[in-house]
Amino acid sequence: MVANIHTDMPDAVLLAEQYAAALGLSLSTVSLYAAQQGQLIERLRTGAGITVRRHARIVQWFSDHWPAGLAWPSDVSRPPPARSPLALDARGEVADRAALAASLGVDRDLVDKTVSQYGRGGPRADRAPRRGSAMREIADLLALAGDARFARHAADMAASGDARFAPRREAAA
């Protein structure tokens, strides 16, 4: 039998609330990024439970994506962050575009162009790059990583039925 975590261990909720407040994101958006399920954090706030393993994955996601300028809550044990080319900075943006480009095997200029054209504030921010293009792959990856500049892209992809952006259900234990 798998143990459940209930409201007596609210680490995931506390982390989600602080992360959302710091980056100006909704709690459901943060929940989608951290738990791949937009309403999970809200359900945890109201007493729902999750498995210990899922709780650990959510806390690890926050550790891996915690903004550099934001203090980690002192009453929450922080697992060591895994170094990733998708690590986010204090603004909620991918911090090292060169590492991202290297991990994808593309030129850094292509990553920069994708961000400037399709990220929040860019001239093409209201639409996605062409399906199958390298820019689309980069935009999708940035959105899935939780890059704040691509939050609209993530929401649009979820609304279009793209399975990678759809909330995932945890398998029954």
mmCIF file of N, CA and C in Angstrom, residues 15-105:
data_model
loop_
_atom_site.group_PDB
_atom_site.id
_atom_site.type_symbol
_atom_site.label_atom_id
_atom_site.label_comp_id
_atom_site.label_asym_id
_atom_site.label_seq_id
_atom_site.Cartn_x
_atom_site.Cartn_y
_atom_site.Cartn_z
ATOM 1 N N LEU A 15 5.133 25.801 -1.396
ATOM 2 C CA LEU A 15 6.070 26.097 -2.481
ATOM 3 C C LEU A 15 5.334 26.668 -3.694
ATOM 4 N N ALA A 16 4.207 26.072 -4.036
ATOM 5 C CA ALA A 16 3.438 26.545 -5.194
ATOM 6 C C ALA A 16 2.939 27.972 -4.980
ATOM 7 N N GLU A 17 2.445 28.261 -3.790
ATOM 8 C CA GLU A 17 1.938 29.610 -3.513
ATOM 9 C C GLU A 17 3.057 30.641 -3.597
ATOM 10 N N GLN A 18 4.210 30.339 -3.021
ATOM 11 C CA GLN A 18 5.317 31.305 -3.062
ATOM 12 C C GLN A 18 5.860 31.476 -4.469
ATOM 13 N N TYR A 19 5.979 30.380 -5.210
ATOM 14 C CA TYR A 19 6.469 30.427 -6.585
ATOM 15 C C TYR A 19 5.516 31.250 -7.454
ATOM 16 N N ALA A 20 4.224 30.973 -7.326
ATOM 17 C CA ALA A 20 3.218 31.701 -8.109
ATOM 18 C C ALA A 20 3.253 33.197 -7.795
ATOM 19 N N ALA A 21 3.314 33.533 -6.515
ATOM 20 C CA ALA A 21 3.335 34.942 -6.116
ATOM 21 C C ALA A 21 4.581 35.648 -6.636
ATOM 22 N N ALA A 22 5.722 34.978 -6.547
ATOM 23 C CA ALA A 22 6.984 35.599 -6.969
ATOM 24 C C ALA A 22 7.028 35.848 -8.472
ATOM 25 N N LEU A 23 6.410 34.951 -9.255
ATOM 26 C CA LEU A 23 6.489 35.062 -10.710
ATOM 27 C C LEU A 23 5.228 35.645 -11.339
ATOM 28 N N GLY A 24 4.232 35.961 -10.501
ATOM 29 C CA GLY A 24 3.000 36.527 -11.026
ATOM 30 C C GLY A 24 2.193 35.545 -11.856
ATOM 31 N N LEU A 25 2.252 34.268 -11.496
ATOM 32 C CA LEU A 25 1.514 33.230 -12.212
ATOM 33 C C LEU A 25 0.324 32.771 -11.377
ATOM 34 N N SER A 26 -0.655 32.200 -12.020
ATOM 35 C CA SER A 26 -1.780 31.645 -11.272
ATOM 36 C C SER A 26 -1.346 30.330 -10.628
ATOM 37 N N LEU A 27 -2.039 29.963 -9.566
ATOM 38 C CA LEU A 27 -1.731 28.715 -8.881
ATOM 39 C C LEU A 27 -1.978 27.512 -9.796
ATOM 40 N N SER A 28 -2.992 27.594 -10.638
ATOM 41 C CA SER A 28 -3.259 26.471 -11.548
ATOM 42 C C SER A 28 -2.158 26.331 -12.594
ATOM 43 N N THR A 29 -1.572 27.443 -13.045
ATOM 44 C CA THR A 29 -0.464 27.371 -13.990
ATOM 45 C C THR A 29 0.747 26.732 -13.334
ATOM 46 N N VAL A 30 1.054 27.151 -12.118
ATOM 47 C CA VAL A 30 2.182 26.568 -11.392
ATOM 48 C C VAL A 30 1.931 25.085 -11.138
ATOM 49 N N SER A 31 0.715 24.738 -10.794
ATOM 50 C CA SER A 31 0.359 23.336 -10.569
ATOM 51 C C SER A 31 0.554 22.518 -11.845
ATOM 52 N N LEU A 32 0.186 23.091 -12.981
ATOM 53 C CA LEU A 32 0.374 22.407 -14.257
ATOM 54 C C LEU A 32 1.855 22.165 -14.517
ATOM 55 N N TYR A 33 2.689 23.170 -14.257
ATOM 56 C CA TYR A 33 4.125 23.019 -14.460
ATOM 57 C C TYR A 33 4.726 21.988 -13.504
ATOM 58 N N ALA A 34 4.408 22.099 -12.230
ATOM 59 C CA ALA A 34 5.066 21.276 -11.211
ATOM 60 C C ALA A 34 4.507 19.860 -11.115
ATOM 61 N N ALA A 35 3.206 19.722 -11.347
ATOM 62 C CA ALA A 35 2.562 18.425 -11.128
ATOM 63 C C ALA A 35 1.903 17.866 -12.389
ATOM 64 N N GLN A 36 1.993 18.598 -13.507
ATOM 65 C CA GLN A 36 1.358 18.221 -14.755
ATOM 66 C C GLN A 36 -0.152 18.056 -14.610
ATOM 67 N N GLN A 37 -0.710 18.744 -13.630
ATOM 68 C CA GLN A 37 -2.156 18.705 -13.405
ATOM 69 C C GLN A 37 -2.560 20.052 -12.802
ATOM 70 N N GLY A 38 -3.311 20.835 -13.548
ATOM 71 C CA GLY A 38 -3.594 22.210 -13.185
ATOM 72 C C GLY A 38 -4.347 22.436 -11.885
ATOM 73 N N GLN A 39 -5.152 21.491 -11.459
ATOM 74 C CA GLN A 39 -5.949 21.698 -10.245
ATOM 75 C C GLN A 39 -5.415 20.941 -9.034
ATOM 76 N N LEU A 40 -4.295 20.242 -9.167
ATOM 77 C CA LEU A 40 -3.805 19.418 -8.061
ATOM 78 C C LEU A 40 -3.479 20.237 -6.816
ATOM 79 N N ILE A 41 -2.779 21.340 -6.957
ATOM 80 C CA ILE A 41 -2.389 22.131 -5.782
ATOM 81 C C ILE A 41 -3.639 22.653 -5.073
ATOM 82 N N GLU A 42 -4.621 23.101 -5.837
ATOM 83 C CA GLU A 42 -5.861 23.569 -5.214
ATOM 84 C C GLU A 42 -6.551 22.439 -4.457
ATOM 85 N N ARG A 43 -6.553 21.248 -5.021
ATOM 86 C CA ARG A 43 -7.156 20.105 -4.327
ATOM 87 C C ARG A 43 -6.385 19.762 -3.060
ATOM 88 N N LEU A 44 -5.059 19.904 -3.097
ATOM 89 C CA LEU A 44 -4.267 19.659 -1.887
ATOM 90 C C LEU A 44 -4.606 20.681 -0.807
ATOM 91 N N ARG A 45 -4.872 21.909 -1.224
ATOM 92 C CA ARG A 45 -5.259 22.960 -0.259
ATOM 93 C C ARG A 45 -6.547 22.609 0.465
ATOM 94 N N THR A 46 -7.404 21.861 -0.208
ATOM 95 C CA THR A 46 -8.706 21.526 0.382
ATOM 96 C C THR A 46 -8.728 20.141 1.018
ATOM 97 N N GLY A 47 -7.548 19.532 1.199
ATOM 98 C CA GLY A 47 -7.481 18.285 1.953
ATOM 99 C C GLY A 47 -7.254 17.021 1.167
ATOM 100 N N ALA A 48 -7.131 17.089 -0.148
ATOM 101 C CA ALA A 48 -6.858 15.884 -0.935
ATOM 102 C C ALA A 48 -5.466 15.360 -0.607
ATOM 103 N N GLY A 49 -5.222 14.123 -0.919
ATOM 104 C CA GLY A 49 -3.918 13.518 -0.667
ATOM 105 C C GLY A 49 -3.252 13.072 -1.951
ATOM 106 N N ILE A 50 -1.949 12.885 -1.879
ATOM 107 C CA ILE A 50 -1.168 12.346 -2.995
ATOM 108 C C ILE A 50 -0.161 11.362 -2.421
ATOM 109 N N THR A 51 0.420 10.570 -3.287
ATOM 110 C CA THR A 51 1.406 9.605 -2.817
ATOM 111 C C THR A 51 2.686 10.315 -2.389
ATOM 112 N N VAL A 52 3.438 9.646 -1.555
ATOM 113 C CA VAL A 52 4.726 10.177 -1.114
ATOM 114 C C VAL A 52 5.635 10.408 -2.315
ATOM 115 N N ARG A 53 5.633 9.468 -3.247
ATOM 116 C CA ARG A 53 6.487 9.583 -4.434
ATOM 117 C C ARG A 53 6.110 10.811 -5.258
ATOM 118 N N ARG A 54 4.816 11.043 -5.460
ATOM 119 C CA ARG A 54 4.387 12.211 -6.241
ATOM 120 C C ARG A 54 4.739 13.507 -5.515
ATOM 121 N N HIS A 55 4.549 13.539 -4.212
ATOM 122 C CA HIS A 55 4.922 14.719 -3.428
ATOM 123 C C HIS A 55 6.412 15.012 -3.602
ATOM 124 N N ALA A 56 7.241 13.968 -3.528
ATOM 125 C CA ALA A 56 8.697 14.151 -3.688
ATOM 126 C C ALA A 56 9.027 14.689 -5.077
ATOM 127 N N ARG A 57 8.338 14.203 -6.116
ATOM 128 C CA ARG A 57 8.587 14.706 -7.473
ATOM 129 C C ARG A 57 8.213 16.176 -7.598
ATOM 130 N N ILE A 58 7.118 16.566 -6.971
ATOM 131 C CA ILE A 58 6.675 17.965 -7.033
ATOM 132 C C ILE A 58 7.676 18.863 -6.306
ATOM 133 N N VAL A 59 8.092 18.463 -5.110
ATOM 134 C CA VAL A 59 9.073 19.256 -4.363
ATOM 135 C C VAL A 59 10.383 19.328 -5.144
ATOM 136 N N GLN A 60 10.782 18.225 -5.791
ATOM 137 C CA GLN A 60 12.005 18.234 -6.609
ATOM 138 C C GLN A 60 11.861 19.204 -7.770
ATOM 139 N N TRP A 61 10.680 19.256 -8.402
ATOM 140 C CA TRP A 61 10.477 20.191 -9.502
ATOM 141 C C TRP A 61 10.701 21.625 -9.012
ATOM 142 N N PHE A 62 10.131 21.935 -7.844
ATOM 143 C CA PHE A 62 10.325 23.290 -7.311
ATOM 144 C C PHE A 62 11.796 23.546 -7.011
ATOM 145 N N SER A 63 12.488 22.565 -6.455
ATOM 146 C CA SER A 63 13.913 22.748 -6.177
ATOM 147 C C SER A 63 14.691 23.006 -7.465
ATOM 148 N N ASP A 64 14.352 22.264 -8.524
ATOM 149 C CA ASP A 64 15.040 22.417 -9.809
ATOM 150 C C ASP A 64 14.727 23.737 -10.504
ATOM 151 N N HIS A 65 13.553 24.307 -10.243
ATOM 152 C CA HIS A 65 13.097 25.504 -10.959
ATOM 153 C C HIS A 65 12.961 26.737 -10.065
ATOM 154 N N TRP A 66 13.413 26.648 -8.826
ATOM 155 C CA TRP A 66 13.233 27.753 -7.890
ATOM 156 C C TRP A 66 14.003 28.982 -8.349
ATOM 157 N N PRO A 67 13.359 30.144 -8.416
ATOM 158 C CA PRO A 67 14.045 31.369 -8.862
ATOM 159 C C PRO A 67 15.217 31.728 -7.945
ATOM 160 N N ALA A 68 16.309 32.125 -8.552
ATOM 161 C CA ALA A 68 17.539 32.406 -7.817
ATOM 162 C C ALA A 68 17.361 33.483 -6.749
ATOM 163 N N GLY A 69 16.558 34.491 -6.978
ATOM 164 C CA GLY A 69 16.413 35.587 -6.021
ATOM 165 C C GLY A 69 15.377 35.352 -4.938
ATOM 166 N N LEU A 70 14.713 34.221 -4.940
ATOM 167 C CA LEU A 70 13.654 33.941 -3.990
ATOM 168 C C LEU A 70 14.149 32.951 -2.934
ATOM 169 N N ALA A 71 13.995 33.308 -1.662
ATOM 170 C CA ALA A 71 14.446 32.426 -0.577
ATOM 171 C C ALA A 71 13.545 31.201 -0.492
ATOM 172 N N TRP A 72 14.169 30.040 -0.362
ATOM 173 C CA TRP A 72 13.430 28.793 -0.166
ATOM 174 C C TRP A 72 12.844 28.826 1.240
ATOM 175 N N PRO A 73 11.597 28.416 1.426
ATOM 176 C CA PRO A 73 10.986 28.452 2.762
ATOM 177 C C PRO A 73 11.805 27.651 3.780
ATOM 178 N N SER A 74 12.102 28.253 4.909
ATOM 179 C CA SER A 74 12.979 27.628 5.902
ATOM 180 C C SER A 74 12.376 26.384 6.535
ATOM 181 N N ASP A 75 11.063 26.267 6.537
ATOM 182 C CA ASP A 75 10.434 25.103 7.158
ATOM 183 C C ASP A 75 10.180 23.953 6.179
ATOM 184 N N VAL A 76 10.731 24.060 4.960
ATOM 185 C CA VAL A 76 10.599 22.995 3.964
ATOM 186 C C VAL A 76 11.995 22.482 3.627
ATOM 187 N N SER A 77 12.176 21.180 3.746
ATOM 188 C CA SER A 77 13.454 20.568 3.391
ATOM 189 C C SER A 77 13.620 20.620 1.873
ATOM 190 N N ARG A 78 14.773 21.130 1.435
ATOM 191 C CA ARG A 78 14.999 21.272 -0.009
ATOM 192 C C ARG A 78 15.939 20.192 -0.523
ATOM 193 N N PRO A 79 15.471 19.398 -1.497
ATOM 194 C CA PRO A 79 16.390 18.439 -2.114
ATOM 195 C C PRO A 79 17.377 19.194 -3.000
ATOM 196 N N PRO A 80 18.563 18.660 -3.202
ATOM 197 C CA PRO A 80 19.521 19.360 -4.067
ATOM 198 C C PRO A 80 18.955 19.502 -5.481
ATOM 199 N N PRO A 81 19.051 20.707 -6.050
ATOM 200 C CA PRO A 81 18.540 20.889 -7.408
ATOM 201 C C PRO A 81 19.361 20.085 -8.413
ATOM 202 N N ALA A 82 18.683 19.475 -9.352
ATOM 203 C CA ALA A 82 19.370 18.799 -10.449
ATOM 204 C C ALA A 82 19.726 19.878 -11.471
ATOM 205 N N ARG A 83 20.937 19.897 -11.940
ATOM 206 C CA ARG A 83 21.341 20.904 -12.919
ATOM 207 C C ARG A 83 20.726 20.571 -14.262
ATOM 208 N N SER A 84 20.072 21.524 -14.827
ATOM 209 C CA SER A 84 19.353 21.298 -16.065
ATOM 210 C C SER A 84 19.537 22.494 -16.985
ATOM 211 N N PRO A 85 19.584 22.253 -18.300
ATOM 212 C CA PRO A 85 19.626 23.394 -19.221
ATOM 213 C C PRO A 85 18.317 24.170 -19.191
ATOM 214 N N LEU A 86 17.303 23.637 -18.513
ATOM 215 C CA LEU A 86 16.016 24.316 -18.416
ATOM 216 C C LEU A 86 15.817 25.001 -17.072
ATOM 217 N N ALA A 87 16.872 25.115 -16.272
ATOM 218 C CA ALA A 87 16.755 25.783 -14.975
ATOM 219 C C ALA A 87 16.297 27.227 -15.193
ATOM 220 N N LEU A 88 15.382 27.671 -14.323
ATOM 221 C CA LEU A 88 14.814 29.013 -14.457
ATOM 222 C C LEU A 88 15.519 30.003 -13.539
ATOM 223 N N ASP A 89 15.563 31.258 -13.969
ATOM 224 C CA ASP A 89 16.152 32.314 -13.152
ATOM 225 C C ASP A 89 15.072 32.971 -12.294
ATOM 226 N N ALA A 90 15.405 34.071 -11.653
ATOM 227 C CA ALA A 90 14.478 34.747 -10.738
ATOM 228 C C ALA A 90 13.238 35.289 -11.436
ATOM 229 N N ARG A 91 13.310 35.516 -12.733
ATOM 230 C CA ARG A 91 12.149 36.011 -13.484
ATOM 231 C C ARG A 91 11.277 34.872 -14.017
ATOM 232 N N GLY A 92 11.679 33.622 -13.750
ATOM 233 C CA GLY A 92 10.922 32.487 -14.267
ATOM 234 C C GLY A 92 11.235 32.185 -15.719
ATOM 235 N N GLU A 93 12.424 32.584 -16.171
ATOM 236 C CA GLU A 93 12.844 32.364 -17.552
ATOM 237 C C GLU A 93 14.033 31.417 -17.571
ATOM 238 N N VAL A 94 14.154 30.631 -18.647
ATOM 239 C CA VAL A 94 15.295 29.736 -18.763
ATOM 240 C C VAL A 94 16.570 30.581 -18.653
ATOM 241 N N ALA A 95 17.418 30.197 -17.700
ATOM 242 C CA ALA A 95 18.571 31.022 -17.352
ATOM 243 C C ALA A 95 19.718 30.930 -18.351
ATOM 244 N N ASP A 96 19.937 29.765 -18.928
ATOM 245 C CA ASP A 96 21.122 29.565 -19.768
ATOM 246 C C ASP A 96 20.702 29.103 -21.161
ATOM 247 N N ARG A 97 20.476 30.055 -22.046
ATOM 248 C CA ARG A 97 20.035 29.719 -23.400
ATOM 249 C C ARG A 97 21.104 28.958 -24.173
ATOM 250 N N ALA A 98 22.368 29.223 -23.880
ATOM 251 C CA ALA A 98 23.451 28.505 -24.556
ATOM 252 C C ALA A 98 23.408 27.016 -24.192
ATOM 253 N N ALA A 99 23.173 26.715 -22.917
ATOM 254 C CA ALA A 99 23.078 25.308 -22.496
ATOM 255 C C ALA A 99 21.860 24.650 -23.127
ATOM 256 N N LEU A 100 20.763 25.387 -23.225
ATOM 257 C CA LEU A 100 19.566 24.852 -23.870
ATOM 258 C C LEU A 100 19.857 24.542 -25.333
ATOM 259 N N ALA A 101 20.500 25.470 -26.031
ATOM 260 C CA ALA A 101 20.832 25.253 -27.444
ATOM 261 C C ALA A 101 21.730 24.024 -27.601
ATOM 262 N N ALA A 102 22.735 23.911 -26.745
ATOM 263 C CA ALA A 102 23.643 22.763 -26.811
ATOM 264 C C ALA A 102 22.904 21.450 -26.564
ATOM 265 N N SER A 103 21.977 21.461 -25.604
ATOM 266 C CA SER A 103 21.243 20.226 -25.293
ATOM 267 C C SER A 103 20.325 19.815 -26.443
ATOM 268 N N LEU A 104 19.864 20.785 -27.229
ATOM 269 C CA LEU A 104 18.994 20.504 -28.375
ATOM 270 C C LEU A 104 19.770 20.276 -29.666
ATOM 271 N N GLY A 105 21.065 20.614 -29.639
ATOM 272 C CA GLY A 105 21.879 20.484 -30.840
ATOM 273 C C GLY A 105 21.546 21.525 -31.892
#
